[in-house]
Amino acid sequence: MFSVKNQKAALVGAVAAYMVLVVFGNVIDSAANFSYVQHVLSMDTVLPHNTQKWRAVTNPELWRLAYVLILVYQLISAVWLTWATVRLIRSSAKDWALHRDFASGALVFTLLLWLVPFVIVGGEWFQMWQSSEWNGLTTCGRNFSMQGIVLLYLRTPDE
């Protein structure tokens, strides 16, 4: 039977699988993903008369640092979510709440990935929303929504 607890574990596992693929893609196609960080931080594709271009970061070492920090954050997220899934699957009724809290922490950690560096820093500070080429806000919104819904379902009372 596909119990509510198994459904919740499966959804957390699906988010874990997604994050593993995100990390894999960023490692395998690092040139394209690094270009994304470079263009967003350098603000070279925002509207031409943007008065906020003084915020641009044009130092390649800072681009690399940002890329590595994002990748490390994604890796931690993928590992945490994977471990949370294992814990949920193995949990007994007695320790379910503890493991659900652990999984909730992993999901909140992942939600912060999309919200802070991408939406707040990239989207607003570096005006990524103005770029027709390097605007990742739609993807971030999709990820945030998907993972937020999983978190909400995980936190609903079990039958």
Backbone as a printed PyTorch tensor [residue, N CA C, xyz], in Angstrom:
tensor([[[  0.8360,  -1.1950,   0.0000],
         [  0.0000,   0.0000,   0.0000],
         [  0.8740,   1.2490,   0.0000]],

        [[  0.4410,   2.2470,  -0.7240],
         [  1.1880,   3.5000,  -0.8160],
         [  0.6630,   4.4570,   0.2480]],

        [[  1.1280,   4.2600,   1.4700],
         [  0.6450,   5.0400,   2.6130],
         [  1.0430,   6.5040,   2.4860]],

        [[  0.4270,   7.3270,   3.3030],
         [  0.7590,   8.7590,   3.3090],
         [  2.2390,   8.9490,   3.6260]],

        [[  2.7530,   8.1850,   4.5520],
         [  4.1810,   8.3030,   4.8950],
         [  5.0600,   7.9170,   3.7090]],

        [[  4.6770,   6.8750,   2.9880],
         [  5.4410,   6.4860,   1.8010],
         [  5.3240,   7.5310,   0.6920]],

        [[  4.1550,   8.1400,   0.5610],
         [  3.9790,   9.2090,  -0.4210],
         [  4.9150,  10.3740,  -0.1100]],

        [[  4.9680,  10.7320,   1.1550],
         [  5.8210,  11.8560,   1.5680],
         [  7.2960,  11.5330,   1.3450]],

        [[  7.6850,  10.3180,   1.6870],
         [  9.0710,   9.9020,   1.4580],
         [  9.3930,   9.9140,  -0.0370]],

        [[  8.4480,   9.4710,  -0.8560],
         [  8.6690,   9.4420,  -2.3150],
         [  8.8430,  10.8550,  -2.8700]],

        [[  8.0440,  11.7830,  -2.3800],
         [  8.1690,  13.1660,  -2.8610],
         [  9.4950,  13.7900,  -2.4400]],

        [[  9.9070,  13.5520,  -1.2080],
         [ 11.2140,  14.0560,  -0.7720],
         [ 12.3080,  13.3990,  -1.6110]],

        [[ 12.1550,  12.1160,  -1.8860],
         [ 13.1140,  11.4100,  -2.7350],
         [ 13.1710,  11.9700,  -4.1460]],

        [[ 12.0200,  12.3670,  -4.6690],
         [ 12.0020,  12.9660,  -6.0080],
         [ 12.7430,  14.2970,  -6.0250]],

        [[ 12.5610,  15.0990,  -4.9760],
         [ 13.3050,  16.3690,  -4.8860],
         [ 14.7980,  16.0810,  -4.7410]],

        [[ 15.1360,  15.0440,  -3.9710],
         [ 16.5450,  14.6510,  -3.8320],
         [ 17.1290,  14.2630,  -5.1930]],

        [[ 16.3800,  13.4690,  -5.9490],
         [ 16.8480,  13.0510,  -7.2770],
         [ 17.0440,  14.2630,  -8.1830]],

        [[ 16.1110,  15.2000,  -8.1100],
         [ 16.2260,  16.4190,  -8.9070],
         [ 17.5070,  17.1780,  -8.5470]],

        [[ 17.7620,  17.3270,  -7.2490],
         [ 18.9470,  18.0690,  -6.8330],
         [ 20.2350,  17.3370,  -7.2100]],

        [[ 20.2140,  16.0150,  -7.1640],
         [ 21.3860,  15.2450,  -7.6220],
         [ 21.6360,  15.5380,  -9.0970]],

        [[ 20.5750,  15.5810,  -9.8940],
         [ 20.7310,  15.8910, -11.3230],
         [ 21.1950,  17.3290, -11.5470]],

        [[ 20.7440,  18.2580, -10.7140],
         [ 21.2060,  19.6510, -10.8090],
         [ 22.7150,  19.7080, -10.5850]],

        [[ 23.1780,  19.0490,  -9.5370],
         [ 24.6150,  19.0290,  -9.2460],
         [ 25.3690,  18.3520, -10.3930]],

        [[ 24.8650,  17.2170, -10.8450],
         [ 25.5010,  16.4870, -11.9430],
         [ 25.6170,  17.3840, -13.1780]],

        [[ 24.5310,  18.0680, -13.5260],
         [ 24.5470,  18.9550, -14.6820],
         [ 25.5240,  20.1000, -14.5260]],

        [[ 25.6080,  20.6510, -13.3250],
         [ 26.5310,  21.7600, -13.0970],
         [ 27.9880,  21.3160, -13.1450]],

        [[ 28.2440,  20.0820, -12.7910],
         [ 29.6130,  19.5600, -12.8690],
         [ 29.9480,  19.1700, -14.3070]],

        [[ 29.0380,  18.4710, -14.9730],
         [ 29.2860,  17.9870, -16.3370],
         [ 29.3440,  19.1350, -17.3460]],

        [[ 28.4410,  20.0910, -17.2100],
         [ 28.3990,  21.2220, -18.1470],
         [ 28.7560,  22.5110, -17.4070]],

        [[ 29.8980,  22.4680, -16.7450],
         [ 30.2780,  23.6130, -15.9120],
         [ 30.5030,  24.8820, -16.7260]],

        [[ 30.9250,  24.7750, -17.9640],
         [ 31.1700,  25.9770, -18.7720],
         [ 29.8810,  26.7660, -18.9800]],

        [[ 28.8090,  26.0860, -19.3390],
         [ 27.5340,  26.7810, -19.5630],
         [ 26.9930,  27.3540, -18.2640]],

        [[ 27.0810,  26.5750, -17.1930],
         [ 26.5570,  27.0370, -15.9160],
         [ 27.4130,  28.1550, -15.3250]],

        [[ 28.7200,  28.0810, -15.5330],
         [ 29.5890,  29.1660, -15.1000],
         [ 29.2650,  30.4430, -15.8910]],

        [[ 28.9830,  30.2990, -17.1800],
         [ 28.6180,  31.4590, -17.9980],
         [ 27.3860,  32.1650, -17.4490]],

        [[ 26.4320,  31.3730, -16.9670],
         [ 25.2300,  31.9450, -16.3660],
         [ 25.6190,  32.8590, -15.1960]],

        [[ 26.4450,  32.3490, -14.2890],
         [ 26.8750,  33.1360, -13.1240],
         [ 27.6460,  34.3710, -13.5910]],

        [[ 28.5310,  34.1970, -14.5410],
         [ 29.3410,  35.2980, -15.0600],
         [ 28.4650,  36.4180, -15.6190]],

        [[ 27.5070,  36.0680, -16.4490],
         [ 26.6640,  37.0840, -17.0850],
         [ 25.7350,  37.7710, -16.0870]],

        [[ 25.1980,  37.0080, -15.1580],
         [ 24.3180,  37.6210, -14.1580],
         [ 25.1130,  38.5990, -13.3020]],

        [[ 26.2720,  38.1610, -12.7970],
         [ 27.0560,  39.0270, -11.9220],
         [ 27.6400,  40.2350, -12.6560]],

        [[ 28.0090,  40.0620, -13.9080],
         [ 28.5880,  41.1880, -14.6540],
         [ 27.5250,  42.1340, -15.1990]],

        [[ 26.2610,  41.7070, -15.1490],
         [ 25.1400,  42.5460, -15.5860],
         [ 25.3140,  43.0330, -17.0260]],

        [[ 25.9180,  42.2010, -17.8560],
         [ 26.2130,  42.6270, -19.2170],
         [ 25.0370,  42.4520, -20.1760]],

        [[ 23.9380,  41.8680, -19.7060],
         [ 22.7820,  41.7060, -20.5890],
         [ 21.5230,  42.3600, -20.0170]],

        [[ 21.6890,  43.2360, -19.0170],
         [ 20.5300,  43.9740, -18.5150],
         [ 20.2230,  45.1250, -19.4720]],

        [[ 19.1420,  45.8090, -19.2230],
         [ 18.7590,  46.9100, -20.1050],
         [ 19.8960,  47.9250, -20.2310]],

        [[ 20.1100,  48.4500, -21.4220],
         [ 21.2680,  49.3090, -21.6900],
         [ 21.3870,  50.5490, -20.7940]],

        [[ 20.2840,  51.1300, -20.4080],
         [ 20.3480,  52.3690, -19.6310],
         [ 20.1010,  52.1360, -18.1450]],

        [[ 20.3670,  50.9380, -17.6900],
         [ 20.1660,  50.5830, -16.2850],
         [ 21.1040,  51.4110, -15.4130]],

        [[ 20.5420,  52.1180, -14.4610],
         [ 21.3520,  52.9650, -13.5750],
         [ 21.9490,  52.1810, -12.4130]],

        [[ 21.6370,  50.8900, -12.3430],
         [ 22.1420,  50.0550, -11.2490],
         [ 23.3800,  49.2420, -11.6430]],

        [[ 23.9420,  49.4910, -12.8030],
         [ 25.0820,  48.7020, -13.2750],
         [ 26.3310,  48.8670, -12.4060]],

        [[ 26.3070,  49.8340, -11.5010],
         [ 27.4400,  49.9830, -10.5780],
         [ 27.5530,  48.7590,  -9.6650]],

        [[ 26.4960,  47.9680,  -9.5730],
         [ 26.4960,  46.7640,  -8.7390],
         [ 27.2490,  45.6010,  -9.3960]],

        [[ 27.5520,  45.7130, -10.6590],
         [ 28.1460,  44.6050, -11.4130],
         [ 29.4670,  44.1360, -10.7980]],

        [[ 29.6710,  42.8250, -10.8550],
         [ 30.9300,  42.2170, -10.4230],
         [ 31.6150,  41.7190, -11.6860]],

        [[ 32.7780,  42.2580, -11.9730],
         [ 33.4780,  41.9030, -13.2130],
         [ 34.7690,  41.1270, -12.9680]],

        [[ 35.0170,  40.7640, -11.7370],
         [ 36.2230,  40.0230, -11.3870],
         [ 35.9930,  38.5220, -11.6080]],

        [[ 36.7450,  37.8970, -12.5230],
         [ 36.5680,  36.4640, -12.7980],
         [ 36.7580,  35.5740, -11.5640]],

        [[ 37.6090,  35.9810, -10.6420],
         [ 37.8080,  35.1810,  -9.4270],
         [ 36.5400,  35.1890,  -8.5640]],

        [[ 35.8510,  36.3070,  -8.5210],
         [ 34.6000,  36.3740,  -7.7710],
         [ 33.4970,  35.5800,  -8.4680]],

        [[ 33.5150,  35.5490,  -9.8070],
         [ 32.5640,  34.7100, -10.5480],
         [ 32.7830,  33.2460, -10.1750]],

        [[ 34.0660,  32.8290, -10.1720],
         [ 34.3890,  31.4420,  -9.8330],
         [ 33.9820,  31.1170,  -8.3950]],

        [[ 34.2530,  32.0400,  -7.4870],
         [ 33.8760,  31.8270,  -6.0850],
         [ 32.3670,  31.6630,  -5.9550]],

        [[ 31.6130,  32.5260,  -6.6040],
         [ 30.1460,  32.4270,  -6.5580],
         [ 29.6810,  31.1040,  -7.1320]],

        [[ 30.2590,  30.6970,  -8.2500],
         [ 29.8820,  29.4310,  -8.8830],
         [ 30.1580,  28.2550,  -7.9540]],

        [[ 31.3250,  28.2360,  -7.3470],
         [ 31.6940,  27.1470,  -6.4440],
         [ 30.7890,  27.1400,  -5.2110]],

        [[ 30.5040,  28.3050,  -4.6610],
         [ 29.6260,  28.3720,  -3.4870],
         [ 28.2230,  27.8420,  -3.8060]],

        [[ 27.7030,  28.2050,  -4.9570],
         [ 26.3850,  27.6970,  -5.3720],
         [ 26.4460,  26.1830,  -5.5410]],

        [[ 27.4910,  25.6950,  -6.1790],
         [ 27.6340,  24.2560,  -6.4040],
         [ 27.7450,  23.4920,  -5.0850]],

        [[ 28.5270,  24.0150,  -4.1600],
         [ 28.6680,  23.3670,  -2.8500],
         [ 27.3270,  23.3580,  -2.1210]],

        [[ 26.6060,  24.4720,  -2.1790],
         [ 25.2850,  24.5400,  -1.5480],
         [ 24.3450,  23.5020,  -2.1630]],

        [[ 24.3620,  23.3990,  -3.4820],
         [ 23.5210,  22.4120,  -4.1620],
         [ 23.9140,  20.9890,  -3.7770]],

        [[ 25.2040,  20.7350,  -3.6500],
         [ 25.6800,  19.4060,  -3.2570],
         [ 25.2210,  19.0660,  -1.8420]],

        [[ 25.3540,  20.0030,  -0.9220],
         [ 24.8830,  19.7780,   0.4490],
         [ 23.3830,  19.4940,   0.4400]],

        [[ 22.6510,  20.2550,  -0.3350],
         [ 21.2060,  20.0590,  -0.4520],
         [ 20.8790,  18.6610,  -0.9740]],

        [[ 21.5630,  18.2380,  -2.0140],
         [ 21.3130,  16.9230,  -2.6130],
         [ 21.6120,  15.8010,  -1.6160]],

        [[ 22.7200,  15.9140,  -0.9160],
         [ 23.0950,  14.8900,   0.0640],
         [ 22.1050,  14.8770,   1.2250]],

        [[ 21.7580,  16.0560,   1.7300],
         [ 20.8220,  16.1480,   2.8530],
         [ 19.4610,  15.5680,   2.4810]],

        [[ 18.9550,  15.9240,   1.3030],
         [ 17.6630,  15.4010,   0.8600],
         [ 17.7040,  13.8870,   0.6500]],

        [[ 18.7960,  13.3880,   0.1150],
         [ 18.9330,  11.9470,  -0.0910],
         [ 18.9450,  11.2260,   1.2540]],

        [[ 19.7190,  11.7410,   2.1900],
         [ 19.7710,  11.1280,   3.5130],
         [ 18.4100,  11.2410,   4.2130]],

        [[ 17.7320,  12.3540,   4.0280],
         [ 16.3940,  12.5250,   4.6090],
         [ 15.4260,  11.4880,   4.0400]],

        [[ 15.5260,  11.2230,   2.7600],
         [ 14.6610,  10.2180,   2.1350],
         [ 14.9110,   8.8450,   2.7420]],

        [[ 16.1640,   8.4820,   2.8820],
         [ 16.5140,   7.1900,   3.4820],
         [ 15.9450,   7.1100,   4.8990]],

        [[ 16.1140,   8.1810,   5.6580],
         [ 15.6040,   8.1900,   7.0360],
         [ 14.0840,   8.0650,   7.0720]],

        [[ 13.3920,   8.7360,   6.1620],
         [ 11.9310,   8.6330,   6.1200],
         [ 11.4880,   7.2150,   5.7860]],

        [[ 12.1440,   6.6150,   4.8190],
         [ 11.7840,   5.2530,   4.4010],
         [ 11.9950,   4.2610,   5.5410]],

        [[ 13.0850,   4.4270,   6.2620],
         [ 13.4340,   3.4920,   7.3320],
         [ 12.7290,   3.7890,   8.6560]],

        [[ 12.0780,   4.9050,   8.7840],
         [ 11.5610,   5.3200,  10.0900],
         [ 10.3850,   4.4710,  10.5520]],

        [[ 10.3310,   4.3000,  11.8250],
         [  9.1840,   3.6370,  12.4450],
         [  8.1650,   4.7210,  12.8020]],

        [[  6.9870,   4.2990,  13.1800],
         [  5.9480,   5.2610,  13.5760],
         [  6.4210,   6.1090,  14.7480]],

        [[  7.2190,   5.5050,  15.6170],
         [  7.6970,   6.1990,  16.8180],
         [  8.6300,   7.3810,  16.4880]],

        [[  9.5050,   7.1970,  15.5070],
         [ 10.4720,   8.2660,  15.2110],
         [ 10.1820,   9.0050,  13.8990]],

        [[  8.9850,   8.8230,  13.3540],
         [  8.5960,   9.4890,  12.1120],
         [  8.7240,  11.0130,  12.2230]],

        [[  8.2350,  11.5870,  13.3170],
         [  8.2460,  13.0530,  13.4750],
         [  9.6720,  13.6060,  13.4400]],

        [[ 10.5830,  12.8980,  14.0630],
         [ 11.9840,  13.3220,  14.0640],
         [ 12.5510,  13.3320,  12.6480]],

        [[ 12.2860,  12.2770,  11.9010],
         [ 12.7990,  12.1790,  10.5330],
         [ 12.0800,  13.1540,   9.5910]],

        [[ 10.8090,  13.3950,   9.8480],
         [ 10.0760,  14.3890,   9.0580],
         [ 10.6700,  15.7770,   9.2950]],

        [[ 11.0240,  16.0900,  10.5300],
         [ 11.6660,  17.3740,  10.8250],
         [ 13.0060,  17.5020,  10.1020]],

        [[ 13.7560,  16.4000,  10.0590],
         [ 15.0440,  16.3870,   9.3510],
         [ 14.8280,  16.6630,   7.8650]],

        [[ 13.8280,  16.0130,   7.2820],
         [ 13.5090,  16.2240,   5.8640],
         [ 12.9980,  17.6400,   5.6240]],

        [[ 12.2150,  18.1600,   6.5510],
         [ 11.7260,  19.5330,   6.4250],
         [ 12.8910,  20.5180,   6.4080]],

        [[ 13.8750,  20.2780,   7.2610],
         [ 15.0710,  21.1270,   7.2680],
         [ 15.7920,  21.1010,   5.9330]],

        [[ 15.8860,  19.9130,   5.3370],
         [ 16.5320,  19.7830,   4.0260],
         [ 15.7620,  20.5530,   2.9580]],

        [[ 14.4350,  20.4690,   3.0100],
         [ 13.6300,  21.1920,   2.0180],
         [ 13.7230,  22.7020,   2.2060]],

        [[ 13.6990,  23.1700,   3.4480],
         [ 13.8430,  24.6140,   3.6900],
         [ 15.2210,  25.0850,   3.2260]],

        [[ 16.2470,  24.3050,   3.5050],
         [ 17.6010,  24.6250,   3.0510],
         [ 17.6270,  24.7750,   1.5330]],

        [[ 16.9440,  23.8640,   0.8450],
         [ 16.8880,  23.9040,  -0.6170],
         [ 16.0650,  25.0840,  -1.1080]],

        [[ 14.9630,  25.3840,  -0.4470],
         [ 14.1610,  26.5520,  -0.8260],
         [ 14.9910,  27.8330,  -0.7160]],

        [[ 15.8140,  27.8980,   0.3120],
         [ 16.6680,  29.0850,   0.4850],
         [ 17.6770,  29.2240,  -0.6520]],

        [[ 18.0820,  28.1030,  -1.2400],
         [ 18.9780,  28.1520,  -2.4090],
         [ 18.3490,  28.9530,  -3.5390]],

        [[ 17.0830,  28.6650,  -3.8210],
         [ 16.4190,  29.3670,  -4.9310],
         [ 16.0690,  30.7980,  -4.5550]],

        [[ 15.6950,  31.0040,  -3.2990],
         [ 15.2420,  32.3260,  -2.8770],
         [ 16.3810,  33.3310,  -2.7050]],

        [[ 17.4380,  32.9440,  -2.0060],
         [ 18.4750,  33.9260,  -1.6610],
         [ 19.4370,  34.2110,  -2.8170]],

        [[ 20.2760,  33.2480,  -3.2490],
         [ 21.2340,  33.6200,  -4.2930],
         [ 20.6060,  33.9030,  -5.6500]],

        [[ 19.5180,  33.1990,  -5.9870],
         [ 18.9540,  33.3620,  -7.3230],
         [ 17.9110,  34.4790,  -7.3970]],

        [[ 16.8810,  34.4290,  -6.5760],
         [ 15.8190,  35.4300,  -6.6760],
         [ 16.2590,  36.7730,  -6.0850]],

        [[ 16.7710,  36.7500,  -4.8530],
         [ 17.1190,  38.0170,  -4.1920],
         [ 18.4030,  38.6150,  -4.7660]],

        [[ 19.4840,  37.8380,  -4.7350],
         [ 20.7740,  38.3830,  -5.1790],
         [ 20.8120,  38.5230,  -6.7030]],

        [[ 20.5860,  37.4270,  -7.4230],
         [ 20.6490,  37.4900,  -8.8890],
         [ 19.5070,  38.2910,  -9.4860]],

        [[ 18.2850,  37.9650,  -9.0660],
         [ 17.1060,  38.5790,  -9.6620],
         [ 16.9670,  40.0540,  -9.3760]],

        [[ 17.1660,  40.4240,  -8.1150],
         [ 16.9590,  41.8320,  -7.7490],
         [ 18.2540,  42.6350,  -7.6880]],

        [[ 19.2420,  42.1500,  -6.9350],
         [ 20.4640,  42.9460,  -6.8000],
         [ 21.1780,  43.1000,  -8.1460]],

        [[ 21.3130,  42.0010,  -8.8700],
         [ 21.9990,  42.0570, -10.1620],
         [ 21.0340,  42.1950, -11.3370]],

        [[ 19.7630,  42.4750, -11.0390],
         [ 18.7600,  42.8220, -12.0520],
         [ 18.6110,  41.7540, -13.1390]],

        [[ 18.7520,  40.4970, -12.7610],
         [ 18.6520,  39.4060, -13.7200],
         [ 17.3160,  39.4290, -14.4680]],

        [[ 16.2900,  39.9380, -13.8480],
         [ 14.9640,  39.9780, -14.4680],
         [ 14.9640,  40.7870, -15.7520]],

        [[ 15.9510,  41.6620, -15.9420],
         [ 16.0230,  42.4910, -17.1440],
         [ 16.6990,  41.7770, -18.3250]],

        [[ 17.3060,  40.6460, -18.0770],
         [ 18.0310,  39.9430, -19.1320],
         [ 17.1190,  38.9750, -19.8680]],

        [[ 17.0810,  39.1040, -21.1820],
         [ 16.2910,  38.1490, -21.9690],
         [ 17.0700,  36.8480, -22.1690]],

        [[ 18.3840,  36.9030, -21.9950],
         [ 19.2450,  35.7520, -22.2510],
         [ 19.5650,  34.9330, -20.9930]],

        [[ 19.7970,  35.5940, -19.8710],
         [ 20.2990,  34.9280, -18.6710],
         [ 19.3490,  35.0750, -17.4760]],

        [[ 18.0610,  35.1530, -17.7510],
         [ 17.0680,  35.2990, -16.6930],
         [ 16.6090,  33.9120, -16.2390]],

        [[ 17.0300,  33.5210, -15.0520],
         [ 16.6620,  32.2080, -14.5280],
         [ 15.5240,  32.2410, -13.5320]],

        [[ 14.8110,  33.3570, -13.4580],
         [ 13.7690,  33.4880, -12.4410],
         [ 12.5960,  32.5300, -12.6470]],

        [[ 12.2590,  32.2160, -13.8840],
         [ 11.1700,  31.2680, -14.1330],
         [ 11.5280,  29.8910, -13.5890]],

        [[ 12.7390,  29.4510, -13.8520],
         [ 13.1960,  28.1680, -13.3360],
         [ 13.2400,  28.1820, -11.8140]],

        [[ 13.7420,  29.2670, -11.2450],
         [ 13.7870,  29.3760,  -9.7840],
         [ 12.3860,  29.3360,  -9.1980]],

        [[ 11.4680,  30.0220,  -9.8130],
         [ 10.0870,  30.0200,  -9.3340],
         [  9.4700,  28.6290,  -9.3950]],

        [[  9.7360,  27.9140, -10.4790],
         [  9.2400,  26.5420, -10.6170],
         [  9.8360,  25.6480,  -9.5290]],

        [[ 11.1470,  25.7570,  -9.3200],
         [ 11.8050,  24.9400,  -8.2950],
         [ 11.2780,  25.2780,  -6.9040]],

        [[ 11.1640,  26.5590,  -6.6180],
         [ 10.6800,  26.9880,  -5.3060],
         [  9.2570,  26.4900,  -5.0760]],

        [[  8.4110,  26.6180,  -6.0790],
         [  7.0150,  26.1710,  -5.9490],
         [  6.9340,  24.6620,  -5.7540]],

        [[  7.6240,  23.9180,  -6.5900],
         [  7.6040,  22.4560,  -6.5130],
         [  8.0800,  21.9950,  -5.1440]],

        [[  9.1990,  22.5000,  -4.7050],
         [  9.7690,  22.0520,  -3.4420],
         [  8.9730,  22.5800,  -2.2510]],

        [[  8.3940,  23.7540,  -2.3960],
         [  7.5370,  24.2890,  -1.3430],
         [  6.2770,  23.4570,  -1.1590]],

        [[  5.7080,  22.9910,  -2.2510],
         [  4.5200,  22.1340,  -2.1730],
         [  4.8690,  20.8100,  -1.4950]],

        [[  6.0280,  20.2590,  -1.8160],
         [  6.4600,  19.0260,  -1.1540],
         [  6.6170,  19.2700,   0.3440]],

        [[  7.2080,  20.4020,   0.7140],
         [  7.3590,  20.7330,   2.1320],
         [  5.9950,  20.8600,   2.8170]],

        [[  5.0680,  21.5360,   2.1730],
         [  3.7320,  21.6930,   2.7620],
         [  3.0510,  20.3400,   2.9520]],

        [[  3.1430,  19.4740,   1.9500],
         [  2.5340,  18.1510,   2.0760],
         [  3.2250,  17.3330,   3.1750]],

        [[  4.5370,  17.4190,   3.2240],
         [  5.2920,  16.7080,   4.2570],
         [  4.8390,  17.1320,   5.6530]],

        [[  4.5360,  18.4070,   5.8090],
         [  4.1700,  18.9380,   7.1320],
         [  2.6810,  18.7620,   7.4760]],

        [[  1.8620,  18.3280,   6.5250],
         [  0.4510,  18.1000,   6.8540],
         [  0.3340,  16.9060,   7.8020]],

        [[ -0.6740,  16.9110,   8.6480],
         [ -0.8380,  15.7840,   9.5740],
         [ -1.0480,  14.4780,   8.8070]],

        [[ -0.4490,  13.4200,   9.3260],
         [ -0.6030,  12.0990,   8.7190],
         [ -1.9660,  11.5270,   9.0920]],

        [[ -2.4450,  10.6020,   8.2810],
         [ -3.7310,   9.9630,   8.5800],
         [ -3.6450,   9.1460,   9.8560]]])
